[in-house]
Short mmCIF file of C-alpha atoms and ligand atoms in Angstrom, two decimals:
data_model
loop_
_atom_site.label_atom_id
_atom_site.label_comp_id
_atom_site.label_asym_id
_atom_site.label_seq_id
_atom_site.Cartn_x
_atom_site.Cartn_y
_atom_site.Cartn_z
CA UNK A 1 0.00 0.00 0.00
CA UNK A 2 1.13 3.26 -0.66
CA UNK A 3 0.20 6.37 2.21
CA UNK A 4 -0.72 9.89 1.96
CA UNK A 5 -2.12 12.23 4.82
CA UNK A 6 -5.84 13.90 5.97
CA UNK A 7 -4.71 16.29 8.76
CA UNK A 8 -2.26 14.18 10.99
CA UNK A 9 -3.37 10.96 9.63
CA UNK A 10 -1.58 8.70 7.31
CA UNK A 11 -3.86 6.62 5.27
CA UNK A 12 -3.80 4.78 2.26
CA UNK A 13 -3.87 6.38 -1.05
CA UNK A 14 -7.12 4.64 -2.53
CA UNK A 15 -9.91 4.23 0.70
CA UNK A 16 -13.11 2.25 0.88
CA UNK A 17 -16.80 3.38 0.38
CA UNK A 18 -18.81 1.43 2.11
CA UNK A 19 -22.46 2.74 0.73
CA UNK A 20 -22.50 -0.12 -1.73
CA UNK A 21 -22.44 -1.96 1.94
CA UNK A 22 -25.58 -0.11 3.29
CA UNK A 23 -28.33 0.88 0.23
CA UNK A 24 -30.90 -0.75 -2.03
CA UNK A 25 -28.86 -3.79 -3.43
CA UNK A 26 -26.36 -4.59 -0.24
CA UNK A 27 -24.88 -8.03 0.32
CA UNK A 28 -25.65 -9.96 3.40
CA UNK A 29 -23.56 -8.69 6.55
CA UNK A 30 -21.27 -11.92 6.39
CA UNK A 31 -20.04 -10.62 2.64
CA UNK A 32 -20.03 -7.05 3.76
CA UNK A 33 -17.47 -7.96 6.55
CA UNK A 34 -15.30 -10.00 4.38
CA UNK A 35 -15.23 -7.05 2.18
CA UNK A 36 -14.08 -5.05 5.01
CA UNK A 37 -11.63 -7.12 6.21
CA UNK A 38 -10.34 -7.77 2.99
CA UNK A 39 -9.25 -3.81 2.44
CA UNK A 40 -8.06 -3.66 6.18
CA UNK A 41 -6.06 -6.48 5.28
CA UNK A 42 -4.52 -5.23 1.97
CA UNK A 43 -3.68 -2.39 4.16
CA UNK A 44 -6.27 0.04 3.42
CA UNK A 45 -7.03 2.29 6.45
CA UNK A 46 -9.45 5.09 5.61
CA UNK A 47 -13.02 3.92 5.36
CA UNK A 48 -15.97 6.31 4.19
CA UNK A 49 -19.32 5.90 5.42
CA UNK A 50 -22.30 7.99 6.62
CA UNK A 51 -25.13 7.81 9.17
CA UNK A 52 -27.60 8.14 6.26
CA UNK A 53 -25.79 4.92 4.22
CA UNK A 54 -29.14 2.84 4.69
CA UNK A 55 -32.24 1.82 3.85
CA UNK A 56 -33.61 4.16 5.81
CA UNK A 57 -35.83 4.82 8.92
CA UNK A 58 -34.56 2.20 11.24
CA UNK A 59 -31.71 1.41 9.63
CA UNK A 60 -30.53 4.55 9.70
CA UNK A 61 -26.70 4.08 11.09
CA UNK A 62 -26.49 0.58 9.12
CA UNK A 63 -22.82 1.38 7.47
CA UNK A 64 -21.55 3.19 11.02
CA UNK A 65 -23.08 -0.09 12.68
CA UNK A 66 -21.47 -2.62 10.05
CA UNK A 67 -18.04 -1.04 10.33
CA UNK A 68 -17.66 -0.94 14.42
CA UNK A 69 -18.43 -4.78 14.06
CA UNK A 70 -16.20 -5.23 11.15
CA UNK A 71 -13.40 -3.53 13.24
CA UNK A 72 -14.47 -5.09 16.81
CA UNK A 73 -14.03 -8.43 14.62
CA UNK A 74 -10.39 -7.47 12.84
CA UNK A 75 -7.13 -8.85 14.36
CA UNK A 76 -5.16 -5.94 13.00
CA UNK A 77 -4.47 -2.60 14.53
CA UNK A 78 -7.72 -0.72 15.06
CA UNK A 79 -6.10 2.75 16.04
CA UNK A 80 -4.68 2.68 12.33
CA UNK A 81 -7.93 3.03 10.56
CA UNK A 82 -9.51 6.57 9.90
CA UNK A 83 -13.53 5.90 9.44
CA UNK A 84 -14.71 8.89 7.82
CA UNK A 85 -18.57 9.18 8.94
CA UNK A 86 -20.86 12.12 7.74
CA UNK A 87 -24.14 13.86 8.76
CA UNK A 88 -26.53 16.31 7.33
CA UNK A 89 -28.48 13.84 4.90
CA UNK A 90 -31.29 11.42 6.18
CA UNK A 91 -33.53 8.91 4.25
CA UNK A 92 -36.93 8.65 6.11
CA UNK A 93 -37.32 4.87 4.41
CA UNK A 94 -39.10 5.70 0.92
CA UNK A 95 -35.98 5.18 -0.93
CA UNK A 96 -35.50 8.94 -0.92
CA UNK A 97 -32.52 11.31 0.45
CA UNK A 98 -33.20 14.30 1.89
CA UNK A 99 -31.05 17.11 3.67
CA UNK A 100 -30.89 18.57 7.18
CA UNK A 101 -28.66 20.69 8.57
CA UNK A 102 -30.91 22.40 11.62
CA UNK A 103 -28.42 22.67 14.60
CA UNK A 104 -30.41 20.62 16.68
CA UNK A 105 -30.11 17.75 13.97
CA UNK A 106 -26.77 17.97 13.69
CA UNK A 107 -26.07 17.90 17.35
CA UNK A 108 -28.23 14.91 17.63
CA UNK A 109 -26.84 12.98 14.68
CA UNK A 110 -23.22 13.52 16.08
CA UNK A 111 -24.05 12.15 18.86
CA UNK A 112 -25.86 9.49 17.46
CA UNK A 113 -22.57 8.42 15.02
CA UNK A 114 -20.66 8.74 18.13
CA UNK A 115 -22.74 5.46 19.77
CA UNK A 116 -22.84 3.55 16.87
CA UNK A 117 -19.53 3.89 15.77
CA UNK A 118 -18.86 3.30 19.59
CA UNK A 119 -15.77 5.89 20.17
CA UNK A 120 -15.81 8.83 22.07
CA UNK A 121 -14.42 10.74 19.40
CA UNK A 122 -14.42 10.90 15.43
CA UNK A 123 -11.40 10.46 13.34
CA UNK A 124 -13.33 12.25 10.54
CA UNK A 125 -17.01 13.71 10.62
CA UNK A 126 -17.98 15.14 7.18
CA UNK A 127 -20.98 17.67 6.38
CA UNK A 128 -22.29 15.69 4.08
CA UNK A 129 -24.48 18.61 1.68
CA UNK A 130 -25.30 22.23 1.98
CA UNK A 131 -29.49 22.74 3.21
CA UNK A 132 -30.36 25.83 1.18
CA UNK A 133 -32.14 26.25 4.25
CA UNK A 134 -29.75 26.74 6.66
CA UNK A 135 -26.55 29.24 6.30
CA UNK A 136 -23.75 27.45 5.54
CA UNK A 137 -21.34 29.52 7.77
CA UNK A 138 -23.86 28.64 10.78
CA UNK A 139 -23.21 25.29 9.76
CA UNK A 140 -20.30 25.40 9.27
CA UNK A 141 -19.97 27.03 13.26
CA UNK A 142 -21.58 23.97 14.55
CA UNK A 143 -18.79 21.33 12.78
CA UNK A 144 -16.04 24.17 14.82
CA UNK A 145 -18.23 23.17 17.86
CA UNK A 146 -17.68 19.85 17.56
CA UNK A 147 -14.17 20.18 16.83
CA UNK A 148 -13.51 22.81 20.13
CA UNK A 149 -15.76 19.82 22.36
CA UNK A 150 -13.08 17.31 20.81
CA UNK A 151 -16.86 15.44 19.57
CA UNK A 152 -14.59 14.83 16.68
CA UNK A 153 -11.12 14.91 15.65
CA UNK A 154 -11.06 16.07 11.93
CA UNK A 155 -13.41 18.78 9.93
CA UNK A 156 -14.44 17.84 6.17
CA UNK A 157 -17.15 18.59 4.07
CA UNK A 158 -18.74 16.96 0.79
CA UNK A 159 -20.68 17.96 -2.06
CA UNK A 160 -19.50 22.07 -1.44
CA UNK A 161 -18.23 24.57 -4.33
CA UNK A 162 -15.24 27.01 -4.17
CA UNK A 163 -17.65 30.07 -2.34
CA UNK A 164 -18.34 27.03 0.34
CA UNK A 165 -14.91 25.39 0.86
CA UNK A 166 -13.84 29.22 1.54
CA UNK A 167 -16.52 29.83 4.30
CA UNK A 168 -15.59 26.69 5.52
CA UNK A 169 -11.92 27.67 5.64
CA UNK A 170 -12.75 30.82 7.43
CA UNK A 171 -14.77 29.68 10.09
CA UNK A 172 -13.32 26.21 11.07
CA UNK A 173 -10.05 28.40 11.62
CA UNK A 174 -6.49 28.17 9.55
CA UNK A 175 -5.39 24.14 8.69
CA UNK A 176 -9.00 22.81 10.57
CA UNK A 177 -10.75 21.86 6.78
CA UNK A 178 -8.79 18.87 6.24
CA UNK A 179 -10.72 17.09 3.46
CA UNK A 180 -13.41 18.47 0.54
CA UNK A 181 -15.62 15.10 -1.09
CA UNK A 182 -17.14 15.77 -4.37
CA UNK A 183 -17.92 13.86 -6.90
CA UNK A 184 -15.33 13.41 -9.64
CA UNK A 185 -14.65 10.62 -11.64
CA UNK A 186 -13.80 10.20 -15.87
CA UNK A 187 -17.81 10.63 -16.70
CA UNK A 188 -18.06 13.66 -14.14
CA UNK A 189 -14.99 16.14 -14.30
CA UNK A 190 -17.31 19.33 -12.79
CA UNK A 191 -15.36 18.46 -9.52
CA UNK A 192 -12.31 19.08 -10.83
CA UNK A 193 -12.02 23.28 -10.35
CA UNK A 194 -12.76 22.05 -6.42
CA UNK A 195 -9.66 19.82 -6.77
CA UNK A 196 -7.87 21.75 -7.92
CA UNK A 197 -8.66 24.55 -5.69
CA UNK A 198 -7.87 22.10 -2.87
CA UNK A 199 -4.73 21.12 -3.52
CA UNK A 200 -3.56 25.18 -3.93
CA UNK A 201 -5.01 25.15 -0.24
CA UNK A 202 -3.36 21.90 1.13
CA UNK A 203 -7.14 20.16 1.45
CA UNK A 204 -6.96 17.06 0.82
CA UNK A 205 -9.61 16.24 -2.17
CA UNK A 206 -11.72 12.97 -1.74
CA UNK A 207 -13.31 11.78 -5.27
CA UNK A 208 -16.85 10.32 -4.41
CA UNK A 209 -18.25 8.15 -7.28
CA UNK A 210 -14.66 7.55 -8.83
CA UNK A 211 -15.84 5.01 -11.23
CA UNK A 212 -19.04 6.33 -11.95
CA UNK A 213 -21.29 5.14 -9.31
CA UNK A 214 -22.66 1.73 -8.49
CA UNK A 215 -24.08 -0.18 -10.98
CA UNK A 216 -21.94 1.88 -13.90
CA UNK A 217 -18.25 1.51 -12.26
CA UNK A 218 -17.78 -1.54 -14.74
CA UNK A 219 -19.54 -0.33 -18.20
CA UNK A 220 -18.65 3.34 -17.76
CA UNK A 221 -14.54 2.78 -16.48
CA UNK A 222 -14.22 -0.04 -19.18
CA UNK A 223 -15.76 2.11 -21.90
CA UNK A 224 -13.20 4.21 -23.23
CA UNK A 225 -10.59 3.12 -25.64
CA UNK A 226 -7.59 5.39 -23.79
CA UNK A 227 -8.04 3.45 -20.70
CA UNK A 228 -8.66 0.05 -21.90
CA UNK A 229 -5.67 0.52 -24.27
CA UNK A 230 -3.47 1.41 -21.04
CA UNK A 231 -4.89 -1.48 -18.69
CA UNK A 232 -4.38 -4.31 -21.36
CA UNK A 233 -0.45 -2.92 -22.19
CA UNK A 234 -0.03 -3.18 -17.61
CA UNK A 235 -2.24 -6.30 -17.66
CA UNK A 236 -4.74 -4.75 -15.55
CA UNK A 237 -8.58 -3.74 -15.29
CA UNK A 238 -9.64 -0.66 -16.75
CA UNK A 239 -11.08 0.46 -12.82
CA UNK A 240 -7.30 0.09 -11.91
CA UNK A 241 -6.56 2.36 -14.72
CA UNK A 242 -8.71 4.84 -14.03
CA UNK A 243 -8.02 4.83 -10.49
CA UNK A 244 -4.35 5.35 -11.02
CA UNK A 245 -4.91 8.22 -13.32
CA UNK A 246 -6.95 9.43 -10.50
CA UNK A 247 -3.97 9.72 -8.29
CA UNK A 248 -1.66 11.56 -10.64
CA UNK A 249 -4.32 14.26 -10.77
CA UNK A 250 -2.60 15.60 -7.22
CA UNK A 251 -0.80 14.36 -3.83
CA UNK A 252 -4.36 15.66 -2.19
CA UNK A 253 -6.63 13.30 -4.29
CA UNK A 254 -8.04 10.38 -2.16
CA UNK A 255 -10.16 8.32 -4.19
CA UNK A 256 -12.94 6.04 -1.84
CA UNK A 257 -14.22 3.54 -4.53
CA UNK A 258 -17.09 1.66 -3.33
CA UNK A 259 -17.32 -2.11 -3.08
CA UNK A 260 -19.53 -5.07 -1.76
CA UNK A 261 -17.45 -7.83 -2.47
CA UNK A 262 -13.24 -8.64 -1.75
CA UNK A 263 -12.47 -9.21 -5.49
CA UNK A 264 -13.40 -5.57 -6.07
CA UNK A 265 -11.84 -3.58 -3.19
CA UNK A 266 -8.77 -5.52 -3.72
CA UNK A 267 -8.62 -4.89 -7.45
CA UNK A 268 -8.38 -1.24 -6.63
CA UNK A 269 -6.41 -1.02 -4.07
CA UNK A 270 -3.83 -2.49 -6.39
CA UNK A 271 -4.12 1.14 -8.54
CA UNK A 272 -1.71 2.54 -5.98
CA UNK A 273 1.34 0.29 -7.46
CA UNK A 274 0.22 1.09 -11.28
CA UNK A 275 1.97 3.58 -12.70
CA UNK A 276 0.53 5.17 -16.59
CA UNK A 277 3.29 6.87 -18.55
CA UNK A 278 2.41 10.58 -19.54
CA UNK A 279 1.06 9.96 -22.90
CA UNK A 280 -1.21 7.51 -21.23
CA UNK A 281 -1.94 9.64 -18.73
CA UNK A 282 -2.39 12.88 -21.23
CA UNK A 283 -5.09 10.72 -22.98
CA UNK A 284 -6.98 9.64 -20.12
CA UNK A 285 -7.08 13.11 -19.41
CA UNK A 286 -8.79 13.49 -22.96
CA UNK A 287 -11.83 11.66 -22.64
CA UNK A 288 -13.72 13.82 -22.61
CA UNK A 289 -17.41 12.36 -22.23
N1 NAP B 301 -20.45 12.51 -0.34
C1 NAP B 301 -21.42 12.07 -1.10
O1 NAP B 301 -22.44 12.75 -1.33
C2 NAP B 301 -21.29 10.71 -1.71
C3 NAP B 301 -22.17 10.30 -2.72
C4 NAP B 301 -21.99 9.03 -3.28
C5 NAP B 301 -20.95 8.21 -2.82
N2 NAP B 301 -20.13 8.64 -1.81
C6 NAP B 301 -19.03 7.79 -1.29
O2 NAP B 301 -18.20 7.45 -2.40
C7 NAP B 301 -18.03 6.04 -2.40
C8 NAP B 301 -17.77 5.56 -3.81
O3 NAP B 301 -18.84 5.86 -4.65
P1 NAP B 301 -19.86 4.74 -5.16
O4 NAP B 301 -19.77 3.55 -4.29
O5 NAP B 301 -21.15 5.43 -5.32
O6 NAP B 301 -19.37 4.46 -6.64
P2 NAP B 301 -18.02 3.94 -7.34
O7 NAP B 301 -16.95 3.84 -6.34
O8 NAP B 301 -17.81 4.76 -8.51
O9 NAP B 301 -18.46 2.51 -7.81
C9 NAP B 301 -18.77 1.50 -6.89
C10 NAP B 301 -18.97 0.23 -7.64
O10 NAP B 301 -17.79 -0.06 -8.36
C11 NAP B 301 -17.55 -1.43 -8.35
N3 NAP B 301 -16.08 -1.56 -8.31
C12 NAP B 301 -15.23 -1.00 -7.41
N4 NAP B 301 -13.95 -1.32 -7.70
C13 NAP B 301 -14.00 -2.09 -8.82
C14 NAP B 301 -13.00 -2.73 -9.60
N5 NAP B 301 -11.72 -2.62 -9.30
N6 NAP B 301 -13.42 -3.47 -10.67
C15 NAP B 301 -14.73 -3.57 -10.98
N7 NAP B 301 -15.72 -2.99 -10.26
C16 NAP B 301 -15.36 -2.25 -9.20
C17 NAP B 301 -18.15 -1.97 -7.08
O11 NAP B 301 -18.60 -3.26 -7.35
P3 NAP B 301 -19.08 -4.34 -6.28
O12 NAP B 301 -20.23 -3.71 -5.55
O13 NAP B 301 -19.45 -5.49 -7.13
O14 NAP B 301 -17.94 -4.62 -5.35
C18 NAP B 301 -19.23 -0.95 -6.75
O15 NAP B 301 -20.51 -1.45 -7.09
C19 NAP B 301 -19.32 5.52 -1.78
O16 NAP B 301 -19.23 4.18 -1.42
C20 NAP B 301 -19.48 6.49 -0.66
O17 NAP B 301 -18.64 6.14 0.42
C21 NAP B 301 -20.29 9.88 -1.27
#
């Protein structure tokens, strides 16, 4: 595995997202814990989940819940791993997402990751979309209020633009945004003036989506001549390719693909040892879809 750095933390260049875990479509909890273990065993150490990764309703918590077992159950060394957890979105059970990011929700669903993911404090705690509803430097005051009550231990948000990164900047105080997740991947480049933005700001930049979301990841990275080209010359997938193009993109870039099963987790982690020579890199960077 190779290692780069969110705040303090070392953790390994290509993470896990664990929704494919949680939604519509999950594996049974035996698979989803072999999964887990799997990436924690091919040294993988950052996780990314969120209190809303569920079906909904009751299961509301079901990928913070899945991942304290997975790690209660791991021989390895727990104080290693960085689970990245996020609040602001909920799904009342109708398939639907919604946001909410009233103070008095996010207090409560802080606290409510904090139980589930049973520590007393959170490596990472994202805010996972802007409510048009709410001010976005007020929320952004209660994240620094979780940070200054040591609720949590790192400050990231998701789904923001450049105005919002900057407010968050400003009032989380100098160095305190450590990560920005947005969704970027070789279909959806819009992220990419947040990337780069990012890395001019030392923020670490977490791709969500990276190979197109679930259910595309395999028709969508495979369907572009540039990067099957370059994964049959290494004698790899085309996910790997894309994934290791991903990481030439910047230092700060952190990409979390998703998985439900080993094979697939440990097919990607395996982009961090896969290196694309420029012109192969130049024409991923073509594709323009
Ligand atoms: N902040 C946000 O608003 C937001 C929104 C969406 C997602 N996210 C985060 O981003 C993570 C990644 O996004 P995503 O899961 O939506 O989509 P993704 O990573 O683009 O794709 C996930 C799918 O790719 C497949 N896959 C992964 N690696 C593969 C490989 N090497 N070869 C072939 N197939 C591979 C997986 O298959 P299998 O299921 O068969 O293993 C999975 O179904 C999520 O899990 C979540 O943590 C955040």
């Amino acid at each position: 595995m190779q290692y780069r750095t969110i705040g303090k933390r070392k953790v390994s260049a290509i993470g896990l997202g664990e929704m494919p875990m949680s939604i519509e479509g999950r594996p049974d909890e035996a698979q989803s814990i072999r999964t887990i273990h799997a990436a924690l065993d091919a040294g993988v150490n950052f996780i990314d989940t969120a209190d809303a990764y569920s079906i909904g309703g009751a299961d509301t918590g079901h990928g913070e819940k899945l991942l304290a077992k997975a790690l209660a159950s791991w021989s390895g060394d727990k104080d290693s791993v960085l689970v990245a957890t996020k609040g602001g979105h909920y799904r009342p059970g109708d398939g639907s997402w919604h946001v909410n990011s009233r103070p008095e929700y996010l207090r409560a669903a802080v606290e409510a990751s904090l139980r589930r993911l049973g520590v007393e404090s959170i490596g990472l705690y994202q805010h996972h979309r802007p409510d048009p509803s709410v001010d976005y430097a007020d929320t952004m005051g209660i994240l620094k209020e979780f940070l200054d009550a040591g609720k949590i231990q790192m400050a990231g948000i998701s789904n923001a633009n450049i105005e919002q990164i900057k407010i968050a900047m400003s009032i989380l105080g100098p160095d305190n945004l450590v990560s920005v997740q947005n969704q970027f991947s070789l279909v959806f480049r819009s992220g990419e003036k947040e990337m780069n933005f990012c890395e001019e700001n030392d923020v670490v930049f977490i791709p969500w989506s990276p190979l197109g979301g679930i259910g595309r990841a395999k028709s969508l990275s495979g369907g572009y001549a540039p990067v099957t080209e370059a994964a049959k010359r290494h004698g790899v997938s085309p996910q790997q390719a894309v994934l290791s193009w991903m990481l030439s993109l910047g230092k700060n870039v952190i990409p979390i693909p998703g998985a439900s099963k080993p094979e697939t987790i440990l097919d990607s982690a395996k982009s961090v040892d896969l290196v694309l020579d420029e012109e192969e890199l130049r024409q991923i960077s073509g594709i323009h879809p």
